[in-house]
Amino acid sequence: MRRTLLLSLVVCLVNIHQAEIIDRCALAKLLHQEDMDGFEGYSLSDWLCLAFVESNFNISKVNENADGSFDYGIFQINSHYWCTDHQSHSENICHLECQELLSPNLLSTIRCAKIIVSGTGGMKNWAAWRMHCSDRPLSYWMTGCHLG
């Protein structure tokens, strides 16, 4: 009995800590539905590349930075500027709790990403996008994805 209870507890803990990965084409479809294709001049391929290089499509990723701020969610949106996590100073430009950026429905994440790319720098606000996606052919990110 003890062994079964212990095993059940371990299985539950493993499931809690599993990353929440979204399928590339499912993400493309959601971004398309939320009018992200062409938003501020960025294609769905740009957004998919960003999601891959920042989080490997992991909706639940949280990363601590050297300055004490944290990056949240699939696009790794930073707590210093864009959201509040009550752990570090934040300008909270997107007017939201950082935990909302970990929601599987991604609506708060998309709304905040639109604010970010609408400002100075666009997608260049993400260093990983500049290094791995900018000025590169990206159409392969949409391979096999059907949006209809």
mmCIF file of C-alpha atoms in Angstrom:
data_model
loop_
_atom_site.group_PDB
_atom_site.id
_atom_site.type_symbol
_atom_site.label_atom_id
_atom_site.label_comp_id
_atom_site.label_asym_id
_atom_site.label_seq_id
_atom_site.Cartn_x
_atom_site.Cartn_y
_atom_site.Cartn_z
ATOM 1 C CA MET A 1 0.000 0.000 0.000
ATOM 2 C CA ARG A 2 2.783 2.428 0.921
ATOM 3 C CA ARG A 3 4.653 1.592 -2.236
ATOM 4 C CA THR A 4 1.572 2.261 -4.414
ATOM 5 C CA LEU A 5 0.945 5.567 -2.673
ATOM 6 C CA LEU A 6 4.584 6.625 -3.101
ATOM 7 C CA LEU A 7 4.561 5.635 -6.772
ATOM 8 C CA SER A 8 1.332 7.611 -7.339
ATOM 9 C CA LEU A 9 2.858 10.659 -5.687
ATOM 10 C CA VAL A 10 5.985 10.459 -7.857
ATOM 11 C CA VAL A 11 3.872 10.154 -11.036
ATOM 12 C CA CYS A 12 1.828 13.211 -10.018
ATOM 13 C CA LEU A 13 4.943 15.277 -9.324
ATOM 14 C CA VAL A 14 6.492 14.318 -12.661
ATOM 15 C CA ASN A 15 3.311 15.347 -14.483
ATOM 16 C CA ILE A 16 3.203 18.694 -12.682
ATOM 17 C CA HIS A 17 6.737 19.530 -13.812
ATOM 18 C CA GLN A 18 6.293 18.451 -17.430
ATOM 19 C CA ALA A 19 6.767 21.142 -20.007
ATOM 20 C CA GLU A 20 3.653 22.172 -21.889
ATOM 21 C CA ILE A 21 4.709 21.970 -25.536
ATOM 22 C CA ILE A 22 2.413 23.202 -28.299
ATOM 23 C CA ASP A 23 2.563 21.651 -31.741
ATOM 24 C CA ARG A 24 4.134 23.947 -34.351
ATOM 25 C CA CYS A 25 1.143 23.784 -36.722
ATOM 26 C CA ALA A 26 -1.356 24.210 -33.868
ATOM 27 C CA LEU A 27 0.526 27.364 -32.895
ATOM 28 C CA ALA A 28 0.501 28.573 -36.521
ATOM 29 C CA LYS A 29 -3.262 28.056 -36.693
ATOM 30 C CA LEU A 30 -3.851 29.951 -33.436
ATOM 31 C CA LEU A 31 -1.587 32.821 -34.488
ATOM 32 C CA HIS A 32 -3.414 32.970 -37.836
ATOM 33 C CA GLN A 33 -6.788 33.097 -36.041
ATOM 34 C CA GLU A 34 -5.491 35.963 -33.896
ATOM 35 C CA ASP A 35 -4.422 37.974 -36.987
ATOM 36 C CA MET A 36 -0.682 37.647 -36.360
ATOM 37 C CA ASP A 37 0.170 36.836 -39.999
ATOM 38 C CA GLY A 38 1.453 40.119 -41.393
ATOM 39 C CA PHE A 39 1.008 41.981 -38.099
ATOM 40 C CA GLU A 40 3.508 44.865 -38.160
ATOM 41 C CA GLY A 41 5.082 43.174 -41.196
ATOM 42 C CA TYR A 42 5.933 39.858 -39.505
ATOM 43 C CA SER A 43 4.873 36.528 -41.003
ATOM 44 C CA LEU A 44 3.629 33.445 -39.193
ATOM 45 C CA SER A 45 7.044 31.957 -39.966
ATOM 46 C CA ASP A 46 8.683 34.785 -37.991
ATOM 47 C CA TRP A 47 6.451 34.015 -34.998
ATOM 48 C CA LEU A 48 7.085 30.260 -35.243
ATOM 49 C CA CYS A 49 10.833 30.795 -35.467
ATOM 50 C CA LEU A 50 10.660 33.107 -32.444
ATOM 51 C CA ALA A 51 8.677 30.550 -30.419
ATOM 52 C CA PHE A 52 11.164 27.832 -31.308
ATOM 53 C CA VAL A 53 14.365 29.759 -30.555
ATOM 54 C CA GLU A 54 12.994 31.272 -27.344
ATOM 55 C CA SER A 55 11.212 28.283 -25.770
ATOM 56 C CA ASN A 56 11.228 25.305 -28.145
ATOM 57 C CA PHE A 57 7.412 25.769 -28.269
ATOM 58 C CA ASN A 58 7.206 25.430 -24.463
ATOM 59 C CA ILE A 59 4.237 27.454 -23.194
ATOM 60 C CA SER A 60 5.247 26.943 -19.549
ATOM 61 C CA LYS A 61 8.927 27.933 -19.788
ATOM 62 C CA VAL A 62 10.235 30.384 -17.185
ATOM 63 C CA ASN A 63 13.857 31.542 -17.258
ATOM 64 C CA GLU A 64 15.688 33.643 -14.676
ATOM 65 C CA ASN A 65 18.048 36.297 -16.054
ATOM 66 C CA ALA A 66 21.282 37.600 -14.528
ATOM 67 C CA ASP A 67 19.617 40.941 -13.673
ATOM 68 C CA GLY A 68 16.973 39.228 -11.504
ATOM 69 C CA SER A 69 14.179 39.544 -14.053
ATOM 70 C CA PHE A 70 12.397 36.528 -15.522
ATOM 71 C CA ASP A 71 11.297 35.545 -19.045
ATOM 72 C CA TYR A 72 7.889 33.888 -19.335
ATOM 73 C CA GLY A 73 6.105 31.629 -21.770
ATOM 74 C CA ILE A 74 6.454 30.612 -25.377
ATOM 75 C CA PHE A 75 7.946 33.960 -26.464
ATOM 76 C CA GLN A 76 9.964 34.425 -23.237
ATOM 77 C CA ILE A 77 8.491 37.838 -22.448
ATOM 78 C CA ASN A 78 10.567 39.701 -19.853
ATOM 79 C CA SER A 79 9.196 40.747 -16.464
ATOM 80 C CA HIS A 80 11.323 43.901 -16.257
ATOM 81 C CA TYR A 81 9.437 45.622 -19.061
ATOM 82 C CA TRP A 82 6.292 43.795 -20.084
ATOM 83 C CA CYS A 83 4.560 42.094 -17.136
ATOM 84 C CA THR A 84 4.631 42.008 -13.360
ATOM 85 C CA ASP A 85 5.727 39.000 -11.341
ATOM 86 C CA HIS A 86 6.013 40.842 -8.001
ATOM 87 C CA GLN A 87 9.609 39.560 -7.731
ATOM 88 C CA SER A 88 11.420 42.295 -9.601
ATOM 89 C CA HIS A 89 10.754 45.893 -10.619
ATOM 90 C CA SER A 90 8.527 46.041 -13.690
ATOM 91 C CA GLU A 91 7.304 48.729 -16.034
ATOM 92 C CA ASN A 92 4.420 46.315 -16.840
ATOM 93 C CA ILE A 93 3.831 47.790 -20.285
ATOM 94 C CA CYS A 94 1.427 44.962 -21.210
ATOM 95 C CA HIS A 95 -0.578 45.501 -17.988
ATOM 96 C CA LEU A 96 -0.691 41.862 -16.946
ATOM 97 C CA GLU A 97 0.570 39.339 -14.433
ATOM 98 C CA CYS A 98 3.513 37.363 -15.822
ATOM 99 C CA GLN A 99 1.756 34.118 -14.843
ATOM 100 C CA GLU A 100 -0.872 34.907 -17.503
ATOM 101 C CA LEU A 101 1.891 34.393 -20.099
ATOM 102 C CA LEU A 102 1.959 30.720 -19.104
ATOM 103 C CA SER A 103 -1.698 30.111 -19.970
ATOM 104 C CA PRO A 104 -2.279 27.387 -22.595
ATOM 105 C CA ASN A 105 -4.809 29.548 -24.483
ATOM 106 C CA LEU A 106 -1.996 32.051 -25.297
ATOM 107 C CA LEU A 107 -4.368 35.021 -25.663
ATOM 108 C CA SER A 108 -2.560 37.191 -23.086
ATOM 109 C CA THR A 109 0.766 36.197 -24.645
ATOM 110 C CA ILE A 110 -0.429 37.174 -28.117
ATOM 111 C CA ARG A 111 -1.862 40.473 -26.889
ATOM 112 C CA CYS A 112 1.438 41.341 -25.174
ATOM 113 C CA ALA A 113 3.518 40.232 -28.194
ATOM 114 C CA LYS A 114 1.463 42.593 -30.359
ATOM 115 C CA ILE A 115 2.291 45.449 -27.982
ATOM 116 C CA ILE A 116 5.986 44.554 -28.079
ATOM 117 C CA VAL A 117 6.280 44.401 -31.882
ATOM 118 C CA SER A 118 4.199 47.558 -32.303
ATOM 119 C CA GLY A 119 6.833 49.533 -30.425
ATOM 120 C CA THR A 120 10.348 50.588 -31.289
ATOM 121 C CA GLY A 121 12.429 47.692 -32.554
ATOM 122 C CA GLY A 122 9.611 45.315 -33.443
ATOM 123 C CA MET A 123 10.811 41.714 -33.225
ATOM 124 C CA LYS A 124 14.346 42.964 -32.732
ATOM 125 C CA ASN A 125 13.340 43.291 -29.065
ATOM 126 C CA TRP A 126 14.074 39.540 -28.925
ATOM 127 C CA ALA A 127 17.830 38.901 -29.205
ATOM 128 C CA ALA A 128 17.225 35.259 -30.187
ATOM 129 C CA TRP A 129 15.016 36.355 -33.110
ATOM 130 C CA ARG A 130 17.726 38.784 -34.279
ATOM 131 C CA MET A 131 20.394 36.068 -34.128
ATOM 132 C CA HIS A 132 18.462 33.100 -35.520
ATOM 133 C CA CYS A 133 15.462 34.321 -37.530
ATOM 134 C CA SER A 134 16.037 37.825 -38.900
ATOM 135 C CA ASP A 135 17.025 38.077 -42.572
ATOM 136 C CA ARG A 136 16.831 34.303 -43.052
ATOM 137 C CA PRO A 137 14.521 32.192 -45.179
ATOM 138 C CA LEU A 138 11.774 31.040 -42.807
ATOM 139 C CA SER A 139 9.026 29.595 -45.015
ATOM 140 C CA TYR A 140 9.923 26.041 -43.949
ATOM 141 C CA TRP A 141 8.384 26.773 -40.537
ATOM 142 C CA MET A 142 4.956 26.522 -42.188
ATOM 143 C CA THR A 143 5.684 23.227 -43.994
ATOM 144 C CA GLY A 144 2.794 20.819 -43.520
ATOM 145 C CA CYS A 145 0.624 23.313 -41.654
ATOM 146 C CA HIS A 146 -2.933 23.776 -42.900
ATOM 147 C CA LEU A 147 -4.615 26.890 -41.534
ATOM 148 C CA GLY A 148 -8.120 26.300 -42.875
#
